[in-house]
Coordinates of C-alpha atoms in Angstrom, one line a residue:
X283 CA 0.0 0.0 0.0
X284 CA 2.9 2.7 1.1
X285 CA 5.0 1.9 -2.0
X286 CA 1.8 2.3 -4.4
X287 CA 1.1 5.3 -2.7
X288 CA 4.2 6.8 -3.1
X289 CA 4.2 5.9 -6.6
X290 CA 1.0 7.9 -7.3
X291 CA 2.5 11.0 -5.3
X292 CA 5.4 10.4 -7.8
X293 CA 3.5 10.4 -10.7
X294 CA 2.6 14.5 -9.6
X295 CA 5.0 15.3 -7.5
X296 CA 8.3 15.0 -8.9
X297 CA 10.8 13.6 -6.1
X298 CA 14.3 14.9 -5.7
X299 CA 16.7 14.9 -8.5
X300 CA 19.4 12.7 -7.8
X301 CA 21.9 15.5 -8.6
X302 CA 20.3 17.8 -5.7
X303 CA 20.7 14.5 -3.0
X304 CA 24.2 14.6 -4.3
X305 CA 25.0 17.8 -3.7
X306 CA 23.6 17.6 -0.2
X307 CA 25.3 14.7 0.7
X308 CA 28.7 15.8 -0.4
X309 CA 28.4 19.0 1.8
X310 CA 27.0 16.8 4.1
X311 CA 23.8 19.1 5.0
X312 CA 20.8 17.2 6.6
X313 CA 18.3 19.3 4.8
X314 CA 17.5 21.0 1.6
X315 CA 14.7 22.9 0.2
X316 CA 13.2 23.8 -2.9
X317 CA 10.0 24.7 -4.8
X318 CA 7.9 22.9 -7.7
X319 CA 5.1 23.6 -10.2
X320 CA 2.7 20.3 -10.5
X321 CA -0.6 20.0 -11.6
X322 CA -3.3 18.4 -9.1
X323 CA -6.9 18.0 -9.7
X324 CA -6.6 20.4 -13.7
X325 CA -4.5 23.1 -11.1
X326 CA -1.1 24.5 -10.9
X327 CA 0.2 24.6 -7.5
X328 CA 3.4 25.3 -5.8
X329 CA 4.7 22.4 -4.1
X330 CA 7.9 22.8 -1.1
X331 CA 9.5 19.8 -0.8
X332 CA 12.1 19.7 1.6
X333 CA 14.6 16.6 2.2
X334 CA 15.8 15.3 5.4
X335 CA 18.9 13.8 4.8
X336 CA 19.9 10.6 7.4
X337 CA 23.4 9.9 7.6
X338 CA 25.0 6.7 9.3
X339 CA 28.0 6.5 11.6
X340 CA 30.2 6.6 9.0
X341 CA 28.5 10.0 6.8
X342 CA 27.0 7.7 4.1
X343 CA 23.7 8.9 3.1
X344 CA 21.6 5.7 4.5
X345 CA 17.9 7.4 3.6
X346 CA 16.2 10.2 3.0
X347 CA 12.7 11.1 4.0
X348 CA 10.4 14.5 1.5
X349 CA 7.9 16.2 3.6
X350 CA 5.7 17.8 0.7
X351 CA 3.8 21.2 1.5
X352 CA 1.4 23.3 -0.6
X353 CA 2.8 26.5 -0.6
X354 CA 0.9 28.0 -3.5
X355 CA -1.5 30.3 -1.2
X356 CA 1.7 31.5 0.5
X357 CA 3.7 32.7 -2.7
X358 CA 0.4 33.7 -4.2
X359 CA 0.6 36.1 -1.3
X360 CA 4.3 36.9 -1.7
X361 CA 3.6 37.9 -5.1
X362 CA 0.3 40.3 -4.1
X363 CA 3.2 41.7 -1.4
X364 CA 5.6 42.5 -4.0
X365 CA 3.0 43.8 -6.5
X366 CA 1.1 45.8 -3.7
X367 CA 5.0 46.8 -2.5
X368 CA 5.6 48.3 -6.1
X369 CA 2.6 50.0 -6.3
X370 CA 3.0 52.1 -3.3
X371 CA 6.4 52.8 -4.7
X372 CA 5.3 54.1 -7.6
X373 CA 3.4 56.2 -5.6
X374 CA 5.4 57.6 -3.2
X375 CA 7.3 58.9 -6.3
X376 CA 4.7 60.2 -7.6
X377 CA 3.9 61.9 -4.9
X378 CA 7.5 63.2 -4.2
X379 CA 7.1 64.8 -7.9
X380 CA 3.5 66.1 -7.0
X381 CA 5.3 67.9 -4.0
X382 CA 8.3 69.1 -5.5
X383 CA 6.2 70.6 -7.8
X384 CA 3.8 72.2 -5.9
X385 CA 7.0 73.8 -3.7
X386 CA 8.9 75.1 -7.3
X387 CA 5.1 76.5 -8.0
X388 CA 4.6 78.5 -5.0
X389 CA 8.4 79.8 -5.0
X390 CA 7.8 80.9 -8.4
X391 CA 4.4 82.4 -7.7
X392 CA 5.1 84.2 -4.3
X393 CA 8.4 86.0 -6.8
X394 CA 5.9 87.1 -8.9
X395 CA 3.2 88.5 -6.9
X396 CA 5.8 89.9 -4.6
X397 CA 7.2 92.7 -7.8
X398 CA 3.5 94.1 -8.2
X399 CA 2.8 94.2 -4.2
X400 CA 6.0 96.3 -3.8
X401 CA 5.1 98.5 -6.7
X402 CA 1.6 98.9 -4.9
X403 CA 2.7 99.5 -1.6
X404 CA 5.5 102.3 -3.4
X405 CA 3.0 103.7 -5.4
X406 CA 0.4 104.4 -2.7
X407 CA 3.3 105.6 -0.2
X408 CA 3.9 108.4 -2.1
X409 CA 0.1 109.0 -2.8
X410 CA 0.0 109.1 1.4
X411 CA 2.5 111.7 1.2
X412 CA 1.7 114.1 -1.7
X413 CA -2.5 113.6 -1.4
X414 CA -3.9 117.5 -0.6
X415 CA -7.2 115.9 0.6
X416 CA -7.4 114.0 3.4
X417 CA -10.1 111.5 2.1
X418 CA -7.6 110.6 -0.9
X419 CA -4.8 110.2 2.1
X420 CA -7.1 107.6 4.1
X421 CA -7.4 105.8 1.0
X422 CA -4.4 105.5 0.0
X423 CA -2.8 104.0 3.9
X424 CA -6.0 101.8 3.5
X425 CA -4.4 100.4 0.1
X426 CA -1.0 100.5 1.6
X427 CA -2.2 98.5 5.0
X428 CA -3.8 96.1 2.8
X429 CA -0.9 95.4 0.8
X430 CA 1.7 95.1 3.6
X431 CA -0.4 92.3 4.8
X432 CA -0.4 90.4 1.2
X433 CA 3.1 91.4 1.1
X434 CA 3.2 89.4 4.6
X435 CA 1.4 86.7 3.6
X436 CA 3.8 86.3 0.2
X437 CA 6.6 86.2 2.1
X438 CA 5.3 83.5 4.8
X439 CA 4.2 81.7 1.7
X440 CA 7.5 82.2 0.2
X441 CA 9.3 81.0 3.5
X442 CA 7.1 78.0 3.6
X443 CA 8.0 76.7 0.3
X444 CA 12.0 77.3 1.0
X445 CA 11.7 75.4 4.2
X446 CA 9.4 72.5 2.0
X447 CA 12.7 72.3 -0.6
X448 CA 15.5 72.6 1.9
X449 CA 16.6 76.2 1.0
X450 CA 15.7 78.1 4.2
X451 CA 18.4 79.6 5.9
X452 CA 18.3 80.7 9.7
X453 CA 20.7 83.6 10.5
X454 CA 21.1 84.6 14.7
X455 CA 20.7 87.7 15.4
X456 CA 20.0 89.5 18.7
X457 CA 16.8 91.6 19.4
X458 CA 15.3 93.7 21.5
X459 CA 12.5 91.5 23.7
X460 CA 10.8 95.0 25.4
X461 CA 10.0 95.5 21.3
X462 CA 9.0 92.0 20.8
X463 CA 6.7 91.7 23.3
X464 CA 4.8 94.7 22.3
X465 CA 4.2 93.4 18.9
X466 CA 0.2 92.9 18.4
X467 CA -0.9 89.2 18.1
X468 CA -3.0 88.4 15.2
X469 CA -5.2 85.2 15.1
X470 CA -7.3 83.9 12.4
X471 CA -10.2 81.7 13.7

């Protein structure tokens, strides 16, 4: 009964070649493992078969005993891992780029609103100063309030994006604190 079983597992499951059980024995290792496609019931699966090697007194191979697994869920899964794996590579480059962009984007934009502000807040300086009427004058350091405060945000804007690509640089320098603790506290709720 045992040897026609093991001839029907044969007749699937390809045994060990005698090259591999050579190998092993001649290094003397008393194991080896390795993978195999076979077909069982009209499906591939992935077989491990792995070979204890038994060895007499002397280190002559005297028998050798194949566990056989089913491994094909478990490198079906391997392969989802590496796929998955790839795919979130792919994105994380992606997204890198995406980034990268959006920093070189906002440098570039905050330079080029920045020119016109300046111009603005220039032009209605010297409107403050040379208005006659006093109406023209409020106007005018309305304008200029307002664009200080774009001009702010431009720069904070421009400073986030330099710290985003690496290119902020932080110089020390002393202050006075009486004047820095004066400064008015704005919050945006």
């Amino acid at each position: 009964l045992i040897g026609s079983l093991a001839h029907k597992v044969q007749q699937v499951i390809p045994m060990p070649k005698i090259e591999q059980i050579a190998e092993a024995v001649k290094e003397q290792r008393p194991t080896f493992t390795y993978l195999v496609d076979c077909e069982l019931n009209d499906e591939m699966r992935k077989m491990e078969m792995r070979c204890d090697l038994q060895y007499d007194r002397y280190g002559d191979l005297r028998a050798y005993i194949v566990f056989i697994s089913d491994v094909t869920q478990e490198q079906n899964m391997l392969k989802e891992l590496e796929l998955q794996k790839s795919i979130a590579e792919a994105a994380l480059v992606d997204a890198e780029a995406a980034n990268n962009a959006k920093s070189a984007f906002l440098m570039n934009m905050s330079h080029e609103i920045r020119t016109p502000m300046n111009a603005i807040i220039g032009m209605t300086e010297m409107i403050t100063k040379e208005a006659y009427s006093d109406t023209i004058r409020n106007y005018a350091q309305k304008i200029e309030s307002a664009g200080n405060v774009l001009l702010a945000i431009i720069n904070d804007i421009l400073d986030f994006s330099k710290i985003e690509s690496g290119k902020m640089l932080l110089e020390e320098k002393e202050y006075d604190y009486a004047i820095a603790n004066n400064i008015p506290v704005m919050s945006i709720l």
